[in-house]
Coordinates of C-alpha atoms in Angstrom, one line a residue:
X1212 CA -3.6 -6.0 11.1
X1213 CA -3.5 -4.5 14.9
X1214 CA -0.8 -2.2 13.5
X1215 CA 1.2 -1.2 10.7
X1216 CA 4.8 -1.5 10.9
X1217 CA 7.4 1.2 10.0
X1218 CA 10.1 -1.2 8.9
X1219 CA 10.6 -5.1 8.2
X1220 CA 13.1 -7.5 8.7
X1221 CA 13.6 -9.9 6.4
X1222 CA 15.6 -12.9 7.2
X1223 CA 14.4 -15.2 4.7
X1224 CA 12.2 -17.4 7.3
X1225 CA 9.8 -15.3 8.8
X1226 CA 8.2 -13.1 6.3
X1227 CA 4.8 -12.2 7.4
X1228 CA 1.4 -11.7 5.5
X1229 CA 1.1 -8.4 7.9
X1230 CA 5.2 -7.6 6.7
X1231 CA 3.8 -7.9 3.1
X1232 CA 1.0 -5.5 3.1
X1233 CA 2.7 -3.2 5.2
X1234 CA 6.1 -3.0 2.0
X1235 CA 3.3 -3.0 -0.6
X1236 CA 0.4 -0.8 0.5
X1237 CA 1.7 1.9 3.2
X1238 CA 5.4 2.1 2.3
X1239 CA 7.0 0.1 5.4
X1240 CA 10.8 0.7 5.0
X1241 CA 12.7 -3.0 4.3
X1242 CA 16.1 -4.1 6.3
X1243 CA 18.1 -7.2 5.6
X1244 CA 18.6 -8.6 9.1
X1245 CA 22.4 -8.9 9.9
X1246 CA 22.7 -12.5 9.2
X1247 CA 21.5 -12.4 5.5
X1248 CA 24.7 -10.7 3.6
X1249 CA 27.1 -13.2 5.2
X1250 CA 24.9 -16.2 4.6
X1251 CA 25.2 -15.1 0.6
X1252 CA 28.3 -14.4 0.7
X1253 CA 29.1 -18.5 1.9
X1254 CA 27.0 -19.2 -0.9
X1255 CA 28.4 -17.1 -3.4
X1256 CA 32.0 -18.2 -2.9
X1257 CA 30.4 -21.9 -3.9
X1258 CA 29.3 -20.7 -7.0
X1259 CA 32.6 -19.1 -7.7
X1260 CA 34.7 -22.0 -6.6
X1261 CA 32.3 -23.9 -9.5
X1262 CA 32.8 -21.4 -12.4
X1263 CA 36.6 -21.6 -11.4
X1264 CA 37.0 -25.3 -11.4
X1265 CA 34.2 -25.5 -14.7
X1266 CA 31.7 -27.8 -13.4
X1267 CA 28.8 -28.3 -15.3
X1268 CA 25.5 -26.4 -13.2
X1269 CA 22.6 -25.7 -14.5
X1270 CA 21.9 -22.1 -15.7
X1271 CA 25.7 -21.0 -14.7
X1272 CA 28.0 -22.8 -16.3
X1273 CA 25.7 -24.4 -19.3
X1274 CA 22.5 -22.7 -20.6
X1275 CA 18.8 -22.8 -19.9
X1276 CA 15.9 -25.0 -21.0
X1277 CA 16.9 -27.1 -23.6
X1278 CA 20.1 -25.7 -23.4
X1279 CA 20.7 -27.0 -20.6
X1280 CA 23.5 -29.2 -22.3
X1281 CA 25.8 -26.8 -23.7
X1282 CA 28.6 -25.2 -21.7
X1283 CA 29.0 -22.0 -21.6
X1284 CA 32.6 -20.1 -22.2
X1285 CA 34.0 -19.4 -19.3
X1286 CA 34.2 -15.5 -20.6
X1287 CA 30.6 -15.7 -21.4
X1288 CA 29.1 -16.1 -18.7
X1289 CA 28.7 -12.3 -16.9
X1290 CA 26.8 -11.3 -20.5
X1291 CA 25.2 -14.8 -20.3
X1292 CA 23.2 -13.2 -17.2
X1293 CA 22.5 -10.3 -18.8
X1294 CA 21.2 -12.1 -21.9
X1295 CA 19.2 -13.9 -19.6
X1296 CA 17.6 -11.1 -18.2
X1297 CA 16.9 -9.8 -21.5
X1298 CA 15.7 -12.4 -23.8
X1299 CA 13.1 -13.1 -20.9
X1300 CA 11.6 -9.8 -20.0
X1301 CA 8.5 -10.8 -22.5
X1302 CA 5.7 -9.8 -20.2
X1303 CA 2.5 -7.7 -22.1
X1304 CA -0.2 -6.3 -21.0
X1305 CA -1.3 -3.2 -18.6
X1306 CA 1.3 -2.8 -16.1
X1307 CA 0.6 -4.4 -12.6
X1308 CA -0.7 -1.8 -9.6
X1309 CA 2.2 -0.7 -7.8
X1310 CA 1.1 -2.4 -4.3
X1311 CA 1.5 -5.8 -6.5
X1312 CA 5.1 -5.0 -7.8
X1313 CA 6.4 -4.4 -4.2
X1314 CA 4.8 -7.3 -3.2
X1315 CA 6.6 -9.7 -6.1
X1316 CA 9.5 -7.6 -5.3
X1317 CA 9.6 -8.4 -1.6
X1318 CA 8.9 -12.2 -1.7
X1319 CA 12.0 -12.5 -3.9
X1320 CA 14.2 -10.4 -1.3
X1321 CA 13.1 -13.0 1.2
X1322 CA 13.4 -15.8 -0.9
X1323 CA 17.0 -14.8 -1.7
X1324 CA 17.6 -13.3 1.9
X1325 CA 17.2 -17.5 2.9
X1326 CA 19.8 -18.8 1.3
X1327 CA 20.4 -21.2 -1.7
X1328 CA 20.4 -19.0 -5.0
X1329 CA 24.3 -18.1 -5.2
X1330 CA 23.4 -14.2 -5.8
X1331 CA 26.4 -11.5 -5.8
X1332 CA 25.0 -9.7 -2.3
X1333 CA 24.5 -6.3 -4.3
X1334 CA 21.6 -7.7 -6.2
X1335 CA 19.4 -8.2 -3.2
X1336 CA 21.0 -4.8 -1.2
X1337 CA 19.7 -2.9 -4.3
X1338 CA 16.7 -4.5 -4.4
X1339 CA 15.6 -3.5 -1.1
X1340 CA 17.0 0.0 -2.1
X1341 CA 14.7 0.3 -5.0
X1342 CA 11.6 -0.8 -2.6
X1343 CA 13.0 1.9 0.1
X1344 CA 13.2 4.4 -2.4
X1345 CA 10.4 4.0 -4.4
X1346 CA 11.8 2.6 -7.8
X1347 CA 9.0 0.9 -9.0
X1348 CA 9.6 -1.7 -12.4
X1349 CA 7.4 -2.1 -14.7
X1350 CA 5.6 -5.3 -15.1
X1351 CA 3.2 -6.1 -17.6
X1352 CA 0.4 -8.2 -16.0
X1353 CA 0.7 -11.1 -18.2
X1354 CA 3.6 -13.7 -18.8
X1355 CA 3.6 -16.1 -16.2
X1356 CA 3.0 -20.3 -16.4
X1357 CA 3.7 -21.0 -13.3
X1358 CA 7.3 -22.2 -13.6
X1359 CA 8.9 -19.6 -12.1
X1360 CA 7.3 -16.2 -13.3
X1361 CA 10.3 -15.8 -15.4
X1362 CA 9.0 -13.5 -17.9
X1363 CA 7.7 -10.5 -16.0
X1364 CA 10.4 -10.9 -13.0
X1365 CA 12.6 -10.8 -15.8
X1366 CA 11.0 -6.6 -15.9
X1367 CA 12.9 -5.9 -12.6
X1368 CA 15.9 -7.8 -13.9
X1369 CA 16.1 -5.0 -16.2
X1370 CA 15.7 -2.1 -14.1
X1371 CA 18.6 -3.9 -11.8
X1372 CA 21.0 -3.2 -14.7
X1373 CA 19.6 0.3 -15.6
X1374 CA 17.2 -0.8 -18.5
X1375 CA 13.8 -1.7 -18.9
X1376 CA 11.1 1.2 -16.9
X1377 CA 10.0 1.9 -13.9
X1378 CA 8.0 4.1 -12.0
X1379 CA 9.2 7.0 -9.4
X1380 CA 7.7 9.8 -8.0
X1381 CA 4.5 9.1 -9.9
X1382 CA 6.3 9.0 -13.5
X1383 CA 7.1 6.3 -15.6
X1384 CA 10.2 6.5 -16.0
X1385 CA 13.6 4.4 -18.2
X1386 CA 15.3 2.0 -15.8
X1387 CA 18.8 4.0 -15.0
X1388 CA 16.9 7.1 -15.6
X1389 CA 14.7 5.9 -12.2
X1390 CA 17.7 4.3 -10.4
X1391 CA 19.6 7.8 -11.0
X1392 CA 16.6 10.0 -9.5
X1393 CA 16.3 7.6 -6.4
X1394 CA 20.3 7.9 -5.7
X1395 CA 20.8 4.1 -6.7
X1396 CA 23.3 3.3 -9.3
X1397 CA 22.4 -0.3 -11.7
X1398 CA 24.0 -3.8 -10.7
X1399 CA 26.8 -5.3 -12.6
X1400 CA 25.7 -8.9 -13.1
X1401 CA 28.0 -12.1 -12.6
X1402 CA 27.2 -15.5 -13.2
X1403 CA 23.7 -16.8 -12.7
X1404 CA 22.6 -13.3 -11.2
X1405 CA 20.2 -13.2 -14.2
X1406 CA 18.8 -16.5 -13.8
X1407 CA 18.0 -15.3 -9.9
X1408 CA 16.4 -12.6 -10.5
X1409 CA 14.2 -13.8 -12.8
X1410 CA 13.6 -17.3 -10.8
X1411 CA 11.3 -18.3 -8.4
X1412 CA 7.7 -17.4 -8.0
X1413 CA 7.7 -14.1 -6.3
X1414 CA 4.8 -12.3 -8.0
X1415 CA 2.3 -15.3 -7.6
X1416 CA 3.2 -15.2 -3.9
X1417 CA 3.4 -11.5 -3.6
X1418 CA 0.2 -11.0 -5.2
X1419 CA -1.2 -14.3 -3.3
X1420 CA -0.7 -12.5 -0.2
X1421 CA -2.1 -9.7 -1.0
X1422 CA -5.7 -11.8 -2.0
X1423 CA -5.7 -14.2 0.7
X1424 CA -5.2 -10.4 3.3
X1425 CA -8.4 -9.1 1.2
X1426 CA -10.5 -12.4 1.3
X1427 CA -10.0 -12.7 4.9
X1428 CA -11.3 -9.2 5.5
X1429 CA -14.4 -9.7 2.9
X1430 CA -15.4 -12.7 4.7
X1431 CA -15.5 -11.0 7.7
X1432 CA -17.5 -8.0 5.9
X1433 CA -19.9 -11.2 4.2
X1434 CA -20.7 -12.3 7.5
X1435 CA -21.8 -8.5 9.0
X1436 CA -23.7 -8.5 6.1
X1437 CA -25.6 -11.6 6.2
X1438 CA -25.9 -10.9 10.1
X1439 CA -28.3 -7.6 8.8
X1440 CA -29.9 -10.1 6.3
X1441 CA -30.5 -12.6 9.2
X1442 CA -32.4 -9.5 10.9
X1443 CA -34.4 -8.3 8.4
X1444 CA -35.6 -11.8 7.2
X1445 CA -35.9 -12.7 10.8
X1446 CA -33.8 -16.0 10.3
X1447 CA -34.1 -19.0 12.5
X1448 CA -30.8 -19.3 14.3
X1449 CA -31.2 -22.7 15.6
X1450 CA -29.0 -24.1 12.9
X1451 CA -25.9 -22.3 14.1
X1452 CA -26.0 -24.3 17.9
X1453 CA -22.7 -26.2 18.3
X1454 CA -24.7 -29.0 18.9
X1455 CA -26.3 -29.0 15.8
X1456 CA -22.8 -28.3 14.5
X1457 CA -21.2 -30.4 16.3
X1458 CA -22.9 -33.7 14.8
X1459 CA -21.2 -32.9 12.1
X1460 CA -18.2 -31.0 12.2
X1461 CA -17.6 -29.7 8.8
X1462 CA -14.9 -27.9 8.3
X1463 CA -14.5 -24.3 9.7
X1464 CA -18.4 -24.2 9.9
X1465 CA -18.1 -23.9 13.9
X1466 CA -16.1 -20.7 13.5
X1467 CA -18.5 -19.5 10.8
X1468 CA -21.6 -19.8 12.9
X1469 CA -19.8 -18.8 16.4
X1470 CA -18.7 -15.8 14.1
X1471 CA -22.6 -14.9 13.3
X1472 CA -23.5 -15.3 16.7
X1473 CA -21.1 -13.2 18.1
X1474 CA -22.3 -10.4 15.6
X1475 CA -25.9 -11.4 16.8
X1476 CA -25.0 -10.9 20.0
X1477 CA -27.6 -8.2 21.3
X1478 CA -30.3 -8.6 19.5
X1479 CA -33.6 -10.9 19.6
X1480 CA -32.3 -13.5 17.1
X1481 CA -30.0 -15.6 18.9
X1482 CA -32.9 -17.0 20.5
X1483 CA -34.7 -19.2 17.5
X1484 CA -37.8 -18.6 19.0
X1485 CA -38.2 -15.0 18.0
X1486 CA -37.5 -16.4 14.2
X1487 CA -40.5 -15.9 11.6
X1488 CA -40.3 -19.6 10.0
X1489 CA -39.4 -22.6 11.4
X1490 CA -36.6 -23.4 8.4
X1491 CA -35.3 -21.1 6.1
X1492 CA -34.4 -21.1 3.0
X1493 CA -31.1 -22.9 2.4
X1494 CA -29.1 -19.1 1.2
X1495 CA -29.8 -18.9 5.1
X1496 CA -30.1 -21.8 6.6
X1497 CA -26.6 -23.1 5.7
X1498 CA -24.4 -20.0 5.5
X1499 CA -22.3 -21.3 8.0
X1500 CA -21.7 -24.4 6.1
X1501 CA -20.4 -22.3 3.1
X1502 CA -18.4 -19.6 4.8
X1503 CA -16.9 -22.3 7.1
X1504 CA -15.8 -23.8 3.5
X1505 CA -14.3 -20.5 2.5
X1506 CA -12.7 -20.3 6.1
X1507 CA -11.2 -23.9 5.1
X1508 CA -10.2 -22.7 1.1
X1509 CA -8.2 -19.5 3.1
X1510 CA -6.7 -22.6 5.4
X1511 CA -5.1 -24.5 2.4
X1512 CA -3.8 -21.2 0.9
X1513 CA -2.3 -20.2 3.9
X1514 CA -0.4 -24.0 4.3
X1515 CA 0.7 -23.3 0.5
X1516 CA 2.0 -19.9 0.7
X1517 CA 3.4 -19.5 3.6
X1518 CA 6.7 -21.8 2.2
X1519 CA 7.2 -19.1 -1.1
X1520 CA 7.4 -16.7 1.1
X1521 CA 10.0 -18.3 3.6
X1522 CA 11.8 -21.0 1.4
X1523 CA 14.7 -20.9 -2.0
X1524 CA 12.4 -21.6 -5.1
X1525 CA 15.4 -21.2 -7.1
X1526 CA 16.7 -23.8 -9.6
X1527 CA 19.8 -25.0 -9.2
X1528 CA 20.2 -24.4 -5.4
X1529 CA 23.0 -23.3 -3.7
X1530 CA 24.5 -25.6 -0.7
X1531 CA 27.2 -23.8 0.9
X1532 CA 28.3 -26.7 4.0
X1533 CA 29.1 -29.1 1.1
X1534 CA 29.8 -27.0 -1.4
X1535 CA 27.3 -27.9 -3.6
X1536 CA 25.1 -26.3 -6.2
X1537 CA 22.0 -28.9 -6.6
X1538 CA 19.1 -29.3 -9.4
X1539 CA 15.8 -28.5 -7.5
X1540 CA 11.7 -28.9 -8.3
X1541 CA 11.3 -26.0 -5.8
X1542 CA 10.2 -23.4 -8.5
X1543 CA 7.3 -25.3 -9.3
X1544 CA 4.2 -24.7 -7.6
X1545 CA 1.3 -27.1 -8.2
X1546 CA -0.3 -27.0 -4.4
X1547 CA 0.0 -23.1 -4.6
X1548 CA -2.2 -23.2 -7.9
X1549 CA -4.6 -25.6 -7.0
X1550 CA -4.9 -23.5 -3.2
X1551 CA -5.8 -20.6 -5.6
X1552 CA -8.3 -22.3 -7.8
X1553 CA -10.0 -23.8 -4.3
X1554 CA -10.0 -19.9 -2.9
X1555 CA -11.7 -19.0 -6.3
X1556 CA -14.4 -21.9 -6.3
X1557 CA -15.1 -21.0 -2.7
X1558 CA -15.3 -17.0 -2.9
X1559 CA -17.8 -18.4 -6.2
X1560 CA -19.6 -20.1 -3.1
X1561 CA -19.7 -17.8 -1.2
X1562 CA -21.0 -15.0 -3.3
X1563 CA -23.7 -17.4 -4.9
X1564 CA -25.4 -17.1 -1.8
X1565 CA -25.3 -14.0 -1.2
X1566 CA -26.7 -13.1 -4.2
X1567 CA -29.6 -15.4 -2.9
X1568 CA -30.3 -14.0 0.1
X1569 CA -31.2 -11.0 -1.8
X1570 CA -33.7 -12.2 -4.1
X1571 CA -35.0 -13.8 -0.7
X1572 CA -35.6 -11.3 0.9
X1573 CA -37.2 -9.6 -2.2
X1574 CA -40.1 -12.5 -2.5
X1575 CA -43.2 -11.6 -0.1
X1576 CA -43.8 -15.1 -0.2
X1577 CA -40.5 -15.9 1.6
X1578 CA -40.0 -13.1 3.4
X1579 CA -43.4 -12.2 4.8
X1580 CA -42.4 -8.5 3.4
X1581 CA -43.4 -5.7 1.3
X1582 CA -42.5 -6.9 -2.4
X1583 CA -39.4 -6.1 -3.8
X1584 CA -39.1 -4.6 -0.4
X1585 CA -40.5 -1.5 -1.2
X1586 CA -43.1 -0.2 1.1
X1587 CA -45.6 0.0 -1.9
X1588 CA -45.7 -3.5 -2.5
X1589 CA -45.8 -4.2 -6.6
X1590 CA -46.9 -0.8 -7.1
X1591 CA -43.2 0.0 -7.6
X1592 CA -40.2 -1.7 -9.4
X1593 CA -38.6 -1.7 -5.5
X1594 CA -35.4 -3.7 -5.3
X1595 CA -35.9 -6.1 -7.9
X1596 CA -34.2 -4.7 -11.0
X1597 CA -30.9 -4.2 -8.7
X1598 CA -31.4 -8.2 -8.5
X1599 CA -30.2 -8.4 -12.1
X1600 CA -27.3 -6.5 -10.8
X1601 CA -26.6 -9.2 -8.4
X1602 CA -26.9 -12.2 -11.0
X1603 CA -24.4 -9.9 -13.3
X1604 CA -22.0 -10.0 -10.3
X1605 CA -22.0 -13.5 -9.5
X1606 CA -22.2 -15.1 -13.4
X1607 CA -19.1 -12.9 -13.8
X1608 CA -17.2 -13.9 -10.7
X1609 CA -17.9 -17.8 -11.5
X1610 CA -16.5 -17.1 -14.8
X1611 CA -13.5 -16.3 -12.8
X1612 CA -13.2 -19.0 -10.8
X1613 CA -12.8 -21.4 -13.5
X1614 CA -9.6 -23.7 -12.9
X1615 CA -6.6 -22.7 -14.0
X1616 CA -4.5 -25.0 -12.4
X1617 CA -5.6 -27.8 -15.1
X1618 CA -5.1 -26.1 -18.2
X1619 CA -2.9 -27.7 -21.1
X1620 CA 0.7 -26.2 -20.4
X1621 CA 4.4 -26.5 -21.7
X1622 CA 7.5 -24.5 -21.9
X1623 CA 10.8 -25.5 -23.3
X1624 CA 10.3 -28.7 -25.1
X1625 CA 11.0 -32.0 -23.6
X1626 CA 12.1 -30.6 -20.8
X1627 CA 9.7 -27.7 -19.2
X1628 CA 6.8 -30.0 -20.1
X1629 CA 4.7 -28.7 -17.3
X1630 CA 3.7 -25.6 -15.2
X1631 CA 1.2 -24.5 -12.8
X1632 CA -0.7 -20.7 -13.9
X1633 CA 0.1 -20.1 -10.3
X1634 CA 0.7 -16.6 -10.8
X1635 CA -2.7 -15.8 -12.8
X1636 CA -4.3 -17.5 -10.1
X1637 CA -3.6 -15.4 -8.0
X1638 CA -3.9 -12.1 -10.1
X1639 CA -7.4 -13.2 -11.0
X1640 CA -8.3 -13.2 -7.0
X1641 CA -8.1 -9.3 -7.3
X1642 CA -11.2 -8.8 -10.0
X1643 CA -12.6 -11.7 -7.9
X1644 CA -12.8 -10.0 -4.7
X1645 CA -13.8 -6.7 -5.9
X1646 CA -16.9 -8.1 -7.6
X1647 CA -18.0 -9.5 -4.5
X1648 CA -17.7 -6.5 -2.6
X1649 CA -20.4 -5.4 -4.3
X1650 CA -22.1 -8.0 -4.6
X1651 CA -22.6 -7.8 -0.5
X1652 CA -23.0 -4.2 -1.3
X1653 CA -26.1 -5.0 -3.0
X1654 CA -27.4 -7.5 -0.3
X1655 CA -26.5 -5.1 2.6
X1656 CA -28.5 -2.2 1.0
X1657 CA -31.3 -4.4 0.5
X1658 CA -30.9 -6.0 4.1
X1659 CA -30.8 -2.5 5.4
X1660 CA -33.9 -1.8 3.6
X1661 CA -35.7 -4.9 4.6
X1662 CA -34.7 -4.4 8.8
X1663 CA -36.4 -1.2 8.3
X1664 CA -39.5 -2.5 7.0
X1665 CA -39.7 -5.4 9.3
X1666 CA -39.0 -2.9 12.3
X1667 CA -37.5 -5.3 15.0
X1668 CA -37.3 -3.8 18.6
X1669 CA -33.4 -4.3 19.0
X1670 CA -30.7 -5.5 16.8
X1671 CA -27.9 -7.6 17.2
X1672 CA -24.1 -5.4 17.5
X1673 CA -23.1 -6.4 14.2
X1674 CA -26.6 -5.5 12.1
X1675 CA -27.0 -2.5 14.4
X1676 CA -23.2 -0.9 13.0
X1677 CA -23.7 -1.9 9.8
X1678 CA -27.4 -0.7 9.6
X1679 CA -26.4 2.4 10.7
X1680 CA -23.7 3.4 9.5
X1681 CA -25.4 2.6 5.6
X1682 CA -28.0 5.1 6.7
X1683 CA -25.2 8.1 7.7
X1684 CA -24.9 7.5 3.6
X1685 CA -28.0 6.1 2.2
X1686 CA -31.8 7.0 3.0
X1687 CA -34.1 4.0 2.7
X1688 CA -35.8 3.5 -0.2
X1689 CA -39.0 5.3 -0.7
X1690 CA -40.0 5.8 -4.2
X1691 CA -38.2 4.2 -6.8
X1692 CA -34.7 5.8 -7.9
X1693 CA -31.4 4.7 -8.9
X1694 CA -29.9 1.9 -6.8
X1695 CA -26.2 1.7 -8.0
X1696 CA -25.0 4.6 -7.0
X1697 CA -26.2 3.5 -3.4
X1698 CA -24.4 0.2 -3.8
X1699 CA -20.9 2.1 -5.1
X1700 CA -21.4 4.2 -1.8
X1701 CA -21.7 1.3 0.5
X1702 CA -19.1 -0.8 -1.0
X1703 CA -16.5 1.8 -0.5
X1704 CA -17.5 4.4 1.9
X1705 CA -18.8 1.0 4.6
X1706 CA -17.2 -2.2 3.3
X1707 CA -14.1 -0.8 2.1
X1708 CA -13.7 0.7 5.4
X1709 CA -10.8 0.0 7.7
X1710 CA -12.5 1.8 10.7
X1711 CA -15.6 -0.6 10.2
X1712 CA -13.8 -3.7 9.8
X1713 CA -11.9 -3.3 12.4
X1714 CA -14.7 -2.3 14.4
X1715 CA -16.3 -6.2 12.9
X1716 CA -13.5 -7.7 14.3
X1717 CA -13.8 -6.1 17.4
X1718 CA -17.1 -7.8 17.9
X1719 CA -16.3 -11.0 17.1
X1720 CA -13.7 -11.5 19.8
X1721 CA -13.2 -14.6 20.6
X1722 CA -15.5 -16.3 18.3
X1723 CA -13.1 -16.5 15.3

């Protein structure tokens, strides 16, 4: 981000990834732009016009799932929300971080803010009050399929009508209790306002953004790092020349190398002839190659979220120039879910070889260093034990990135007979991501450790910050003595730094 806004405009079109992380993570204040209210107030008068005249539509006038055929009293249907609200708020499990809920909370302002769910105006005004006021729901972190994340948006449902909980000022808090602290009074809901507000996939999106935001800035911090490893390895750069590259142009493997390069920059090693081996290892020698692939897995995410954020996933949709009210497919989400299962399987990739590069550099056979990169050779234990660390990292993020996208799946029978998982997909990105920041943790103290034993007379920009600014925290390695709390140190005091990342970023210029 080149800066964080103070306030967002959401028109239901142009919803940011930037807007996002500034509502979720630093409190950005939310405004409906001036065309929004009257747009649902159109729409609204359809869906009134249909409960006057009684025509059957889905989830107002009949019931849900394989209720779908039953009409509903025409003085049901306000408590017919409301029981819809209820009876889907089934969600279990540790509640979701807070940055997450105002992210789910967000995506469904702006999915309503476009047009085509029918909702009473209030419900999205006092959902942007509760995200301006810091009225937090609730939601448990498990519940979703993927058609629709019915059951834990069904949590801020409740909160809306002054049930359910929520957090404010720190403290959990019930629903009206909440809304009452924060000056906000609960919604009255009228036909199909329940169904809305539990409908679409907000928190799969929400939280989506917030992973693909973190995964672009950890493969900025994987490239630093394997920059420092390319240094203390002395790699052979020659297979990141765009000619080489350009014989066969895999995807986002230019941008990878040109990236590495750029953080070279400086240094001896962008000329292959100061590299110790002729070909490396392939942890090395192909990095672009896999960190282009990642570059391409945060492509096909982007092309898949971008529409949740900035389109009606809402089922039946709203057409206010006709008058219509429209079944619609747009709650499911099958290229969403499979873009998340193709981030996971890459970040795998990518972290695979990182945990490589380490053991590389570790081998004196390789690496033409001290063993275990300790200056006493096999005298002492070194590095090597914190490779088991490494292994622990990467066997548990491939665990993670295990399909979900394929799994066996139903909901109401014989007529929600299939779903996506979208939303754990994306919640599993978060445990994802944090394992492999310290998994490069662990290779950039070892890479720091192995530049200092291989001494080169200058390094390139990128090694040089990152080298020295784990040394401002970390001493080199000397006798044995415990490693992890070195690798905790790095990954949050250096790779969980904004300063540093930005500063990455500065370097790279125009090679991304």
């Amino acid at each position: 981000m080149t800066g964080i806004a103070a306030e967002v405009v959401v028109d239901g079109r142009t919803l940011s990834y930037d807007d996002v992380v500034a509502v979720a993570h630093h409190g950005a204040r939310v405004v409906l732009a001036d065309e929004v209210l009257p747009r649902l107030a159109r729409e609204r008068a359809v869906v009134d016009d249909v409960v006057d005249r009684q025509v059957p539509a889905y989830g107002l006038t009949t019931g849900l799932g394989t209720r779908s055929s039953y009409a509903l009293p025409r003085g049901e249907l306000e408590v017919f929300s409301v029981r819809t609200v209820r009876g889907r708020a089934n969600a279990v499990g540790d509640p979701l971080p807070v940055p997450v809920v105002r992210a789910a909370v967000l995506a469904r302002v702006s999915g309503i803010a476009g047009g085509g769910s029918g909702v009473r105006p209030e419900i999205p005004r006092l959902l942007v009050a509760m995200l301006n006021t810091g009225v937090h729901p609730v939601l448990p972190e498990v519940g979703s399929i993927g058609a629709s994340d019915l059951c834990q948006m069904a949590h801020v449902g409740l909160v809306v009508i002054g049930e359910g909980r929520a957090e404010f000022g720190g403290t959990v808090l019930d629903g009206a209790e909440a809304l009452r602290r924060a000056g906000l009074a609960p919604a009255a809901l009228g036909p199909k306002d329940g169904h809305v507000l539990c409908s679409a996939s907000p928190l799969a999106a929400g939280q989506g953004v917030l992973a693909l935001h973190e995964a672009a800035a950890v493969l900025t911090l994987a490239q630093a790092v394997t920059a420092l490893t390319y240094e203390g390895f002395r790699a052979n750069t020659s297979p990141l020349d765009p000619r080489v590259l350009g014989l066969r142009p895999a995807p986002g493997q230019s941008r990878a190398a040109g990236e590495l390069l750029a953080l070279l920059a400086g240094g001896q090693l962008t000329d292959p002839r100061h590299a110790r081996r002729v070909q490396d290892p392939v942890s090395l020698r192909c990095t672009a190659q896999v960190h282009g692939a990642l570059y391409a897995a945060l492509g096909f995410a982007d092309d898949a979220l971008g529409p949740e954020l900035g389109g009606c996933g809402d089922n039946p949709v709203v057409l206010a120039d006709t008058g219509e009210i429209l079944s619609s497919g747009n709650f499911h989400t099958p290229a969403l879910a499979l873009a998340f299962d193709t981030l996971a399987l890459a970040l795998t990739q990518t972290a695979s070889l990182s945990a490589e590069r380490m053991r590389r550099l570790l081998d004196p056979a390789v690496s033409g260093l001290p063993a275990n990169l300790s200056p006493y050779g096999p005298e002492r234990s070194g590095f090597a034990p914190l490779a088991k660390t490494a292994q622990a990292l990467v066997a548990e993020i491939r665990m993670l990135s295990t399909p979900v996208c394929t799994d066996p799946r139903h909901g109401a029978d014989a007529v929600e007979d299939d779903s996506t998982n979208a939303a754990l997909g994306a919640r599993r990105l978060s445990t994802v991501l944090a394992r492999l920041r310290h998994l490069l943790a662990v290779e950039a103290v070892a890479a720091a450790q192995a530049v200092d034993l291989a001494a080169p007379s200058t390094l390139g920009r990128g090694p040089e910050l990152l080298h020295r600014t784990i040394r401002e925290i970390v001493p080199r390695l000397d006798e044995d003595r415990p490693c992890g709390v070195d690798v905790e140190a790095v990954s949050r005091d250096i790779l969980g730094s904004d300063e540093v990342l930005s500063t990455l970023r500065g370097l790279l210029g125009g090679a991304s």
